[in-house]
mmCIF file of C-alpha atoms and ligand atoms in Angstrom:
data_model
loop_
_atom_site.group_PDB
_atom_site.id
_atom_site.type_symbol
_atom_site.label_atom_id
_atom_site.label_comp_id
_atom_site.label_asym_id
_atom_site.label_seq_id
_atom_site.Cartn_x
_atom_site.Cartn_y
_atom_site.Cartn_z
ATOM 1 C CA UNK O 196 89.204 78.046 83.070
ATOM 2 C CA UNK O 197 88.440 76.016 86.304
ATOM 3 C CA UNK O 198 87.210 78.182 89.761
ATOM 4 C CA UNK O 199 88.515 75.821 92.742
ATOM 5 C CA UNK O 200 88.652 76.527 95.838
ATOM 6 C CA UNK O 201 91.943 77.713 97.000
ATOM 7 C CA UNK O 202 94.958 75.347 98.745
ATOM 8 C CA UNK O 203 97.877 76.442 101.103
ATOM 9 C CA UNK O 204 99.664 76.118 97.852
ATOM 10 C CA UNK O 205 98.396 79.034 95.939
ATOM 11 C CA UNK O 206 99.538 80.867 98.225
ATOM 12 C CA UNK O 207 103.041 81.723 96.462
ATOM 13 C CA UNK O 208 100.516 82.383 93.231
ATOM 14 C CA UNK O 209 98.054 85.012 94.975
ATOM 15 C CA UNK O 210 100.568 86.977 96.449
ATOM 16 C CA UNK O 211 101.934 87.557 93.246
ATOM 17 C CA UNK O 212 98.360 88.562 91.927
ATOM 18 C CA UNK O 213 98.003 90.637 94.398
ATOM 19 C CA UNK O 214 100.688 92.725 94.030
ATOM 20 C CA UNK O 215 101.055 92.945 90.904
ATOM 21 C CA UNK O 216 97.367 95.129 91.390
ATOM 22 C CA UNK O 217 98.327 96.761 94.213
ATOM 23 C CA UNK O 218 102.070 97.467 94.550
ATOM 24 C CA UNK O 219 101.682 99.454 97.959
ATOM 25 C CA UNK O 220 100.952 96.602 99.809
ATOM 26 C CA UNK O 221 103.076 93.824 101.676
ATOM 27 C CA UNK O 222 101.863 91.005 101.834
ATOM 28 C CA UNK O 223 103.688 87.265 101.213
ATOM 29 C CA UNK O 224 102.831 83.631 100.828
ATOM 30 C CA UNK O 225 103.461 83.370 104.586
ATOM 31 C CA UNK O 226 101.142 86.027 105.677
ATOM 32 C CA UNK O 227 98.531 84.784 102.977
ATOM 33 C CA UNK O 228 98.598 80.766 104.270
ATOM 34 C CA UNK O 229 98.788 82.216 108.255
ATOM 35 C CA UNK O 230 95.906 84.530 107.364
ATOM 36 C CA UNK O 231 93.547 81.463 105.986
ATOM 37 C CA UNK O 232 94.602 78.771 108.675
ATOM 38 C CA UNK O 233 93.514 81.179 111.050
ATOM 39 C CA UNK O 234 90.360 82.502 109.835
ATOM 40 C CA UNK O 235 87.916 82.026 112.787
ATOM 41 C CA UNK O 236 84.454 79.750 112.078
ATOM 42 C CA UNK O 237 82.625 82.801 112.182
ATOM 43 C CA UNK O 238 83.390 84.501 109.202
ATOM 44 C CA UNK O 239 81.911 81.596 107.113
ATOM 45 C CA UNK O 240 84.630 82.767 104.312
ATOM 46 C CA UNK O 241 84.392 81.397 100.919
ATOM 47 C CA UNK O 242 88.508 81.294 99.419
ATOM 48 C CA UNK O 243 88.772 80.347 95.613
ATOM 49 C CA UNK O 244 90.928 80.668 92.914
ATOM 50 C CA UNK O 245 90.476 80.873 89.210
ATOM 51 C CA UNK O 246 93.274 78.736 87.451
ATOM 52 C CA UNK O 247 94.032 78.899 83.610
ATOM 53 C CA UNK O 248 96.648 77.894 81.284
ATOM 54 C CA UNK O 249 98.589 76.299 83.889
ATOM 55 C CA UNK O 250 98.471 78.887 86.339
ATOM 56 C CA UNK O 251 96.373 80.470 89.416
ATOM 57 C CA UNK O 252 95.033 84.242 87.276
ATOM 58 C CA UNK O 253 92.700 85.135 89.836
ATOM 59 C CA UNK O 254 91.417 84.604 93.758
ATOM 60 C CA UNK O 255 88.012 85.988 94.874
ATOM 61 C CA UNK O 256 87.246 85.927 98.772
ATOM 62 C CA UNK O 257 84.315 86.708 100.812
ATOM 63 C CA UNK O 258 82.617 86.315 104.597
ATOM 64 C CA UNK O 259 81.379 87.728 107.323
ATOM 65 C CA UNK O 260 83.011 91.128 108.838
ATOM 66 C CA UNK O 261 84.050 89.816 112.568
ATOM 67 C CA UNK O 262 85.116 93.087 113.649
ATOM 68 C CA UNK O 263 81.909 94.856 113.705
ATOM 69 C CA UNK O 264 78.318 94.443 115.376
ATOM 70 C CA UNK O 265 76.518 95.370 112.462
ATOM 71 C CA UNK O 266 73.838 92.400 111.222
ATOM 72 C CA UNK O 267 74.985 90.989 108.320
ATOM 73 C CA UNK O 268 78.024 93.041 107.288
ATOM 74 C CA UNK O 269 80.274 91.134 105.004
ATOM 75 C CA UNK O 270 83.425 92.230 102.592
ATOM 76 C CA UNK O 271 84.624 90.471 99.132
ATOM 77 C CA UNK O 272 87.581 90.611 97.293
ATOM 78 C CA UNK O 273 88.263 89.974 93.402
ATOM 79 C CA UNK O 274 91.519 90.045 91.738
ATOM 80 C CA UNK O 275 92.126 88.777 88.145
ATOM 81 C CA UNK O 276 95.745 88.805 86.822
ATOM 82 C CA UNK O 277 95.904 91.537 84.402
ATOM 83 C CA UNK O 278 96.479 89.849 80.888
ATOM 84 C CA UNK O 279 93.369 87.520 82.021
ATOM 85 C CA UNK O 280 91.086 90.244 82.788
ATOM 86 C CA UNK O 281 87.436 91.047 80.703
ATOM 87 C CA UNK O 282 86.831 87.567 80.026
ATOM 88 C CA UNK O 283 84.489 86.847 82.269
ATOM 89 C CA UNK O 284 86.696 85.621 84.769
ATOM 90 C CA UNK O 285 85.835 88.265 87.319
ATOM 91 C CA UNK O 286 82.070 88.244 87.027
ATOM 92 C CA UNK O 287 82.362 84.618 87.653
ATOM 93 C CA UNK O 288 83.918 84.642 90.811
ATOM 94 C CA UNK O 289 82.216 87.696 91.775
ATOM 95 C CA UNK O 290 78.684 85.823 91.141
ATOM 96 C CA UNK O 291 79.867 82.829 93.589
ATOM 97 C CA UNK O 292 81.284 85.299 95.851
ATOM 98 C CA UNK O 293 77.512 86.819 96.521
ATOM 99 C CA UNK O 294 75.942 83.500 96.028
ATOM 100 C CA UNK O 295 77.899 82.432 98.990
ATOM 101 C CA UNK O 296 77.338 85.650 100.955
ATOM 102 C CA UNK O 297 73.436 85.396 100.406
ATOM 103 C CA UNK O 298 73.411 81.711 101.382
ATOM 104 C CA UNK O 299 74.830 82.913 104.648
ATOM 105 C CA UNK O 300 72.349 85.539 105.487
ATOM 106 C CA UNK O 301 75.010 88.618 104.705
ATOM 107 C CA UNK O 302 73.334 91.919 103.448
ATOM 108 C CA UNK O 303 75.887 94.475 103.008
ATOM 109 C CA UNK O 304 79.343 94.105 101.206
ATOM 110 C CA UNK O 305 82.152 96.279 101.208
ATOM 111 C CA UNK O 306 85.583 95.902 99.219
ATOM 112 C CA UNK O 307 88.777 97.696 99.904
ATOM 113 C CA UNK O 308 91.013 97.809 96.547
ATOM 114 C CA UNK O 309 93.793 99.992 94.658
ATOM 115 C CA UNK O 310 91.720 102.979 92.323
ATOM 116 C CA UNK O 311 91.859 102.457 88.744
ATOM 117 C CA UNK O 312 89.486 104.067 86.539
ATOM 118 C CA UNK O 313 88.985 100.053 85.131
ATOM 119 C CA UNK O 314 88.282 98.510 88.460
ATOM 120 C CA UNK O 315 85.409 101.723 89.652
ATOM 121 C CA UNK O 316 83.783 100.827 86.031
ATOM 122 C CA UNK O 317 83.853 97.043 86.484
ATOM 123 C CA UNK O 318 82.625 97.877 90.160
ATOM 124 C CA UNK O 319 79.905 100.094 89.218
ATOM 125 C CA UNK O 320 78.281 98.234 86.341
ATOM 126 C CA UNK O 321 78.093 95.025 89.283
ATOM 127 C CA UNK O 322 75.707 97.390 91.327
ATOM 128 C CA UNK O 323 78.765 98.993 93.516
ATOM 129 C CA UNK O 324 79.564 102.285 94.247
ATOM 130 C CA UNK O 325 82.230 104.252 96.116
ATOM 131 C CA UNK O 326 81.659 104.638 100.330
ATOM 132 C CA UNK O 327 84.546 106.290 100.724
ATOM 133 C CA UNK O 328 88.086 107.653 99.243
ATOM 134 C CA UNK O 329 91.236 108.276 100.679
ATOM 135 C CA UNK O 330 94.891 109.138 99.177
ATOM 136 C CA UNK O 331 97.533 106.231 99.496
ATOM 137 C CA UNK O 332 100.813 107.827 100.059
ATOM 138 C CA UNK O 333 104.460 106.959 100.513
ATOM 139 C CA UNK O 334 107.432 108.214 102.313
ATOM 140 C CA UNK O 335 111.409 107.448 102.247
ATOM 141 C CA UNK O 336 111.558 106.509 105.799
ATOM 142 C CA UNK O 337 115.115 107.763 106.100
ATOM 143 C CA UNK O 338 114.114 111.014 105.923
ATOM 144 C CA UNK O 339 112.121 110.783 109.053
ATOM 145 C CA UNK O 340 113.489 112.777 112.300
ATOM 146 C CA UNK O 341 113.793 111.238 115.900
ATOM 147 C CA UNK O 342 110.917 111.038 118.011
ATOM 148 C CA UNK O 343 110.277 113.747 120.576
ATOM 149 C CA UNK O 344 107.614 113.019 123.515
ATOM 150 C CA UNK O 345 106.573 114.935 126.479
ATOM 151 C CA UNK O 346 107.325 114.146 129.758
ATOM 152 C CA UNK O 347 105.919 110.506 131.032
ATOM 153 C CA UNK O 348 105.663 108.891 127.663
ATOM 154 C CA UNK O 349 107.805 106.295 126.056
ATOM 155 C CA UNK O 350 108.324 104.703 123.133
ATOM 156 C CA UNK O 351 109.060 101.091 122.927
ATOM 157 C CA UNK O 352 108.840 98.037 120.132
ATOM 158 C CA UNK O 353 105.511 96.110 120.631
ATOM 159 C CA UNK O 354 107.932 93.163 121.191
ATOM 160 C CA UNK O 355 108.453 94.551 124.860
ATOM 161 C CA UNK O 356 104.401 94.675 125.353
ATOM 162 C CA UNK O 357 102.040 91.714 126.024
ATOM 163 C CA UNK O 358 99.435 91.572 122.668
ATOM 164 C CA UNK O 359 96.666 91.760 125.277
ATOM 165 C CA UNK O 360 97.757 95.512 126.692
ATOM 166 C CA UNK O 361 97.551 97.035 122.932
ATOM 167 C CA UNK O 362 94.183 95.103 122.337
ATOM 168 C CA UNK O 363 92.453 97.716 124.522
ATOM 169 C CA UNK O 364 94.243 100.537 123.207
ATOM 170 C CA UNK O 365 93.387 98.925 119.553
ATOM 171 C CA UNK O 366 89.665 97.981 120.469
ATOM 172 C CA UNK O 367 88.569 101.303 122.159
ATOM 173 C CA UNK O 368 90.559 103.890 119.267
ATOM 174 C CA UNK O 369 89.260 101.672 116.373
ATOM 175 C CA UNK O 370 85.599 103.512 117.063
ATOM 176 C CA UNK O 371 86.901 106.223 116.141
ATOM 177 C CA UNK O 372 88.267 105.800 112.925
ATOM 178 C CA UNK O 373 85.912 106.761 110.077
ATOM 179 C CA UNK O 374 84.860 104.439 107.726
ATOM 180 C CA UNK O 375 81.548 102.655 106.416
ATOM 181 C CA UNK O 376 81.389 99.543 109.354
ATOM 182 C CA UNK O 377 81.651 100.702 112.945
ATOM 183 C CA UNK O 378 84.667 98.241 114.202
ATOM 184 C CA UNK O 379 82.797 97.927 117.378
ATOM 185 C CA UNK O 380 83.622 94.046 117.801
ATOM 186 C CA UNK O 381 87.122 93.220 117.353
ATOM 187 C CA UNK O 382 87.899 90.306 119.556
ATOM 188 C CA UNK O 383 91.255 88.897 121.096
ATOM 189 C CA UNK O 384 91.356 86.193 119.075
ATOM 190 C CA UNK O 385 91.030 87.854 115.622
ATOM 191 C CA UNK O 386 93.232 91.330 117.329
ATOM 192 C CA UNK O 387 95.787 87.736 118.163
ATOM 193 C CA UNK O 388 96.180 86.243 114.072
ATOM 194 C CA UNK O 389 96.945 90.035 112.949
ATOM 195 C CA UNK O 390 99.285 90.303 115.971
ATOM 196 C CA UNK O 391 101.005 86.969 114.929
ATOM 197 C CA UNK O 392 100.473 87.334 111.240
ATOM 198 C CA UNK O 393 104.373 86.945 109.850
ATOM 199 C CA UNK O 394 104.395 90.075 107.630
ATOM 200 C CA UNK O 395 103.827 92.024 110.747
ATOM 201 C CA UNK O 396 107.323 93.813 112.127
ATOM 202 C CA UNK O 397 107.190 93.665 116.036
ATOM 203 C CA UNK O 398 110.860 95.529 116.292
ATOM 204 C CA UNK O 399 109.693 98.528 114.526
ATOM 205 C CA UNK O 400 105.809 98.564 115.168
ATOM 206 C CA UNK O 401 105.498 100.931 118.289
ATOM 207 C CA UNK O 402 103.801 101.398 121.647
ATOM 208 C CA UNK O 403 103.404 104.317 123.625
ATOM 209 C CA UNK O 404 103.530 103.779 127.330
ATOM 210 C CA UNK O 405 102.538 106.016 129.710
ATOM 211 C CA UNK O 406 104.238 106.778 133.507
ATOM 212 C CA UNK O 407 101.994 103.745 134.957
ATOM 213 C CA UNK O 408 103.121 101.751 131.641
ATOM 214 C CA UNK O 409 100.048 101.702 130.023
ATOM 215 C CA UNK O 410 99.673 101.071 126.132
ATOM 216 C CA UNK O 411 98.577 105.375 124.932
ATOM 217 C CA UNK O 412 99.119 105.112 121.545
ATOM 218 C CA UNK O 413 100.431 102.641 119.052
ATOM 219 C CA UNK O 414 101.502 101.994 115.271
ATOM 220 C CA UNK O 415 102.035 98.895 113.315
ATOM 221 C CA UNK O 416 103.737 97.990 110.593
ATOM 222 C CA UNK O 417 103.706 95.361 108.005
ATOM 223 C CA UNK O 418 107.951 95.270 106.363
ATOM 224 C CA UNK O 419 108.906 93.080 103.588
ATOM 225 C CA UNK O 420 112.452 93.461 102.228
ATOM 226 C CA UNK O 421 112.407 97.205 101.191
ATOM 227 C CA UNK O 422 109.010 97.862 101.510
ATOM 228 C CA UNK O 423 106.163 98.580 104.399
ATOM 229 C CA UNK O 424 103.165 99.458 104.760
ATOM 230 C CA UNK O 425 101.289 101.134 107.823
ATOM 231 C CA UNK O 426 98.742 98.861 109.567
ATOM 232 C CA UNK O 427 96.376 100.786 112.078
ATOM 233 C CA UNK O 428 97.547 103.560 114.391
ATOM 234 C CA UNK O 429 95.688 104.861 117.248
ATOM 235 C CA UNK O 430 96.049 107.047 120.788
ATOM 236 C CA UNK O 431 93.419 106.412 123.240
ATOM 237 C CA UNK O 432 91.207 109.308 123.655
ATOM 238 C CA UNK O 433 92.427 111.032 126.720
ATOM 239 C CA UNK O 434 96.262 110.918 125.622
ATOM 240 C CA UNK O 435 95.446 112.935 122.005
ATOM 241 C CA UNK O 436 97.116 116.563 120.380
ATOM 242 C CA UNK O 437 100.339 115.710 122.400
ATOM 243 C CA UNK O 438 101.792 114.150 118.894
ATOM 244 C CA UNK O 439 101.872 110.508 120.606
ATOM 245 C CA UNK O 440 100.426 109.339 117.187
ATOM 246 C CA UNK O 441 103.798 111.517 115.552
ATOM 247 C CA UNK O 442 106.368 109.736 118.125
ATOM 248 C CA UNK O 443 105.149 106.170 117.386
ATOM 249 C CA UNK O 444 105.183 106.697 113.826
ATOM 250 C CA UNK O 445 108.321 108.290 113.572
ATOM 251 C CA UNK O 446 110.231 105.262 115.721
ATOM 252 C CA UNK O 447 108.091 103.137 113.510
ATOM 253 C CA UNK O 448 109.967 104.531 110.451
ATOM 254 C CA UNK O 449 113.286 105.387 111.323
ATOM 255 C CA UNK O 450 113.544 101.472 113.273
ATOM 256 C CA UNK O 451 112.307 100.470 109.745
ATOM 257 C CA UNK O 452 114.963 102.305 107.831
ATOM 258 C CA UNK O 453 117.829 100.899 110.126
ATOM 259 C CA UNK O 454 116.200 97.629 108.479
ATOM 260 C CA UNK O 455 116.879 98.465 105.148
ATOM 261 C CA UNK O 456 113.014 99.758 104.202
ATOM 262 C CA UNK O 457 113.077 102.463 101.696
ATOM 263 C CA UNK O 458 109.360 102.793 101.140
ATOM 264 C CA UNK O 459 106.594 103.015 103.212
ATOM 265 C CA UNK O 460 103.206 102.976 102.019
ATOM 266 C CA UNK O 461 100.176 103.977 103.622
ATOM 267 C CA UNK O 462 95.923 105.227 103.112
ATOM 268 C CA UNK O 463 93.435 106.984 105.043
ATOM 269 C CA UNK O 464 90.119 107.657 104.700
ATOM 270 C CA UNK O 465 89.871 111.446 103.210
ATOM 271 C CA UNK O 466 87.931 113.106 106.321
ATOM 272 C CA UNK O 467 90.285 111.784 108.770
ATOM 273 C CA UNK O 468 92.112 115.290 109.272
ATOM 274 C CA UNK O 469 93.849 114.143 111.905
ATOM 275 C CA UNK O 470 95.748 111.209 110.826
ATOM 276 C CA UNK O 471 96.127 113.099 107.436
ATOM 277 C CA UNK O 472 97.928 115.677 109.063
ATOM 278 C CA UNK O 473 100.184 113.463 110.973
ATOM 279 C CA UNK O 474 101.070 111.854 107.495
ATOM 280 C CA UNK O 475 102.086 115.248 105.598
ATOM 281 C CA UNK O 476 104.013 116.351 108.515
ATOM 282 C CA UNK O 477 106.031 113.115 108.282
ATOM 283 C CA UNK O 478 106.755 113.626 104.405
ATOM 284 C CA UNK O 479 104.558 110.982 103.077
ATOM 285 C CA UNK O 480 103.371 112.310 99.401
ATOM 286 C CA UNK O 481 100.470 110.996 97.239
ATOM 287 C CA UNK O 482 100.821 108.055 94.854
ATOM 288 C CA UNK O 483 97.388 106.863 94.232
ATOM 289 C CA UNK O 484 94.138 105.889 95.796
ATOM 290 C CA UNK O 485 92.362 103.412 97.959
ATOM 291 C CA UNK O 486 88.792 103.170 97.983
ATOM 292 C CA UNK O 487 86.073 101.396 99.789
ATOM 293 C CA UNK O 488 82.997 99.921 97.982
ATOM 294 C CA UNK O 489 79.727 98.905 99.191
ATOM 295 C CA UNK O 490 76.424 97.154 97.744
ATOM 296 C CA UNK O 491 73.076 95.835 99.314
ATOM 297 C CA UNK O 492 73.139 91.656 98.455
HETATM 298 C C1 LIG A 590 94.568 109.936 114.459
HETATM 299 C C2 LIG A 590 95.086 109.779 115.885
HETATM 300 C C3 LIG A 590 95.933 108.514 115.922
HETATM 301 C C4 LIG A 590 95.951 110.982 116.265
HETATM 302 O O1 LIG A 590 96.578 110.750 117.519
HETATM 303 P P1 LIG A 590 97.300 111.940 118.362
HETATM 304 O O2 LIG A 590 98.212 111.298 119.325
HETATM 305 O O3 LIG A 590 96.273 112.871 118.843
HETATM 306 O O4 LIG A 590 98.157 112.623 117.197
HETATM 307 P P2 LIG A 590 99.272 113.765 117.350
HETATM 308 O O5 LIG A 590 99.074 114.497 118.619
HETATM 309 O O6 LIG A 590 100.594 113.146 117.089
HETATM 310 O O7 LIG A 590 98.949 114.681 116.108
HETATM 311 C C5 LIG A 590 97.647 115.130 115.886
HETATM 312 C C6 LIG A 590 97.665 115.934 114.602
HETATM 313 O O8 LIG A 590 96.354 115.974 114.087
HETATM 314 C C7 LIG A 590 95.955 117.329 113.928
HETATM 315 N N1 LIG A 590 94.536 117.341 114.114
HETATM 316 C C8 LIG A 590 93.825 116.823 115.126
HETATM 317 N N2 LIG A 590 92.509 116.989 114.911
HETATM 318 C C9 LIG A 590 92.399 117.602 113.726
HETATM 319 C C10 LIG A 590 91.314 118.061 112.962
HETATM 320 N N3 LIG A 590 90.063 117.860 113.361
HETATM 321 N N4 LIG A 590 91.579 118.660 111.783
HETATM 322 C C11 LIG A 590 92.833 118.838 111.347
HETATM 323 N N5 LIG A 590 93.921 118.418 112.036
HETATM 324 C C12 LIG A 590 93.685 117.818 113.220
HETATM 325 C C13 LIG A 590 96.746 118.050 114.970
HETATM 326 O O9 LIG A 590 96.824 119.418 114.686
HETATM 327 C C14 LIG A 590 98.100 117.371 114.821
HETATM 328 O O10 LIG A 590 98.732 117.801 113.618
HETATM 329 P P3 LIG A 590 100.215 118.431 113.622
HETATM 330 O O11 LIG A 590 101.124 117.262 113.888
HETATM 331 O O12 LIG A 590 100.361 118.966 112.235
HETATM 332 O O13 LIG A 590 100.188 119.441 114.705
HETATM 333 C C15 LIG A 590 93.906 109.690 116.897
HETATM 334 O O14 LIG A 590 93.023 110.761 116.642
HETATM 335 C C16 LIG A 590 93.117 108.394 116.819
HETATM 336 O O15 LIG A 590 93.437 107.418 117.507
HETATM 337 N N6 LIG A 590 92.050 108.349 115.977
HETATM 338 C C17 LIG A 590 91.234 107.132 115.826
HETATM 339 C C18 LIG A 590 91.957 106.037 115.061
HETATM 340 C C19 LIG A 590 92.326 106.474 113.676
HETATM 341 O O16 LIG A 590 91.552 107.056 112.945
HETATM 342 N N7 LIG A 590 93.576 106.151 113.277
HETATM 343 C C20 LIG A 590 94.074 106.517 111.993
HETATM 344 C C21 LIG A 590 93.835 105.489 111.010
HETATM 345 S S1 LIG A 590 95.198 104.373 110.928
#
């Protein structure tokens, strides 16, 4: 087994790995090499792969979380292919992983995976534990009904809106989504590489424009073939309870459909009632879980 540290041409390789351990994403080689050639200084990230028997069986990543103001908040990922796993492979990569995040001053980790029952043991016996649990669910987006709005509010693809009116809406609602970093730092330039990132559908990701034509509420959506999966949704404070967050989503879906997408995939954290609500009302049903987990380095 040899730990490298990973080319533009894994990329194919990881995606597969990837998932094949979490089938409710979409993600592709595309989005994987855009993702790392745009990585910004700042996140010191450390990319590596584990090869064996003529293959790429694993990736590991880690760095510095540029979305937040926190001191020394950082996030790692392991993945090991599933015939290659309790051989070491992960602890490896999960020991240069740390090394790496403690040679750059990080002191808190947290890593967003798929639930199994395997990867919370492996986690916990490393010194992790859960920070918080949420339901992923899916939906046929066919079965999603037209949008409705009230009066001054329209729906339009994010391909008719300049990246930098969504930012704000993006920047300022992303405090008030729960989870265990406050996202109290997300910059244009980073808000820019998800915007361009080429898994991300501009025709059927959504913006919500009120009468002056200002970005309200939005959705986005990652499609791939027959599948998608939700990126973040928001509705700036002021606009909220007038289902702006329901009307984006449901063009979202139903512009997906039209494409062909037959699943859509989605998570949220378990004491956001409000999103969770949203969700059930649009027909998405459970299929699993995604977790966040967290350890001092
Ligand atoms: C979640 C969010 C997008 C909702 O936007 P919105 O435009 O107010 O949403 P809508 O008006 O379409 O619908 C709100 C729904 O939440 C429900 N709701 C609101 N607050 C709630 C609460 N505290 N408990 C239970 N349900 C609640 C409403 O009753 C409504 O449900 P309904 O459709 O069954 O009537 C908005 O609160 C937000 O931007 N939050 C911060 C960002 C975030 O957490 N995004 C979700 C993660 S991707």
């Amino acid at each position: 087994m040899l730990i490298r540290e990973t080319e533009d041409g894994d990329a194919e390789a990881v995606a597969q790995l990837l998932l094949a351990a979490d089938d409710a994403r979409v993600i592709s080689a595309d989005g994987i090499r855009h993702m790392r050639r745009t990585q910004p200084e700042r996140a010191r990230m450390i990319d590596l792969v584990a090869e064996a028997g003529g293959g790429v069986v694993a990736s590991g990543r880690a760095g510095l979380d540029t979305w937040t103001k926190t001191e020394g908040a950082a996030w790692a990922f392991v993945t090991v292919e599933e015939t290659y796993r309790r051989r070491g492979i992960g602890d490896e990569l999960g020991r240069r992983l740390l090394d790496h995040l403690g040679e750059i001053s990080a002191t808190k980790a947290t890593s967003f995976f798929r639930w199994t029952e395997e990867g919370e043991r492996w986690a916990n016996a490393r010194g992790w534990s859960r920070l918080l649990g949420g339901p992923l669910i899916a939906v046929d987006p066919r079965i999603v009904p037209e949008p409705s709005l009230p009066a001054g509010y329209r729906c339009v693809p994010m391909t008719e809106v300049a990246p930098e009116a969504v930012y704000e809406a993006v920047k300022t609602t992303a405090l008030d989504e729960p989870g265990p970093v406050r996202h109290d730092d997300i910059r244009l330039d980073d808000f820019l590489r998800d915007w361009n990132e080429p898994d991300v559908d501009l025709e059927s990701s959504t913006a919500v424009l009120d009468e002056d034509g200002n970005v309200v509420a939005f959705t986005f959506l990652n499609v791939a073939g027959e599948r998608a999966q939700h990126g973040f949704t928001g509705t700036v404070r002021e606009h909220r309870g007038r289902g702006l967050a329901t009307a984006a989503k449901r063009r979202a879906l139903r512009t997906a459909a039209a494409r062909g997408v037959t699943r859509v995939t989605t998570s949220n954290a378990e004491e956001n009632a409000a999103i969770r609500a949203i969700n059930r009302g649009l027909g998405f049903e459970p299929i699993g879980e995604h977790v966040i987990f967290g350890r001092d380095l």
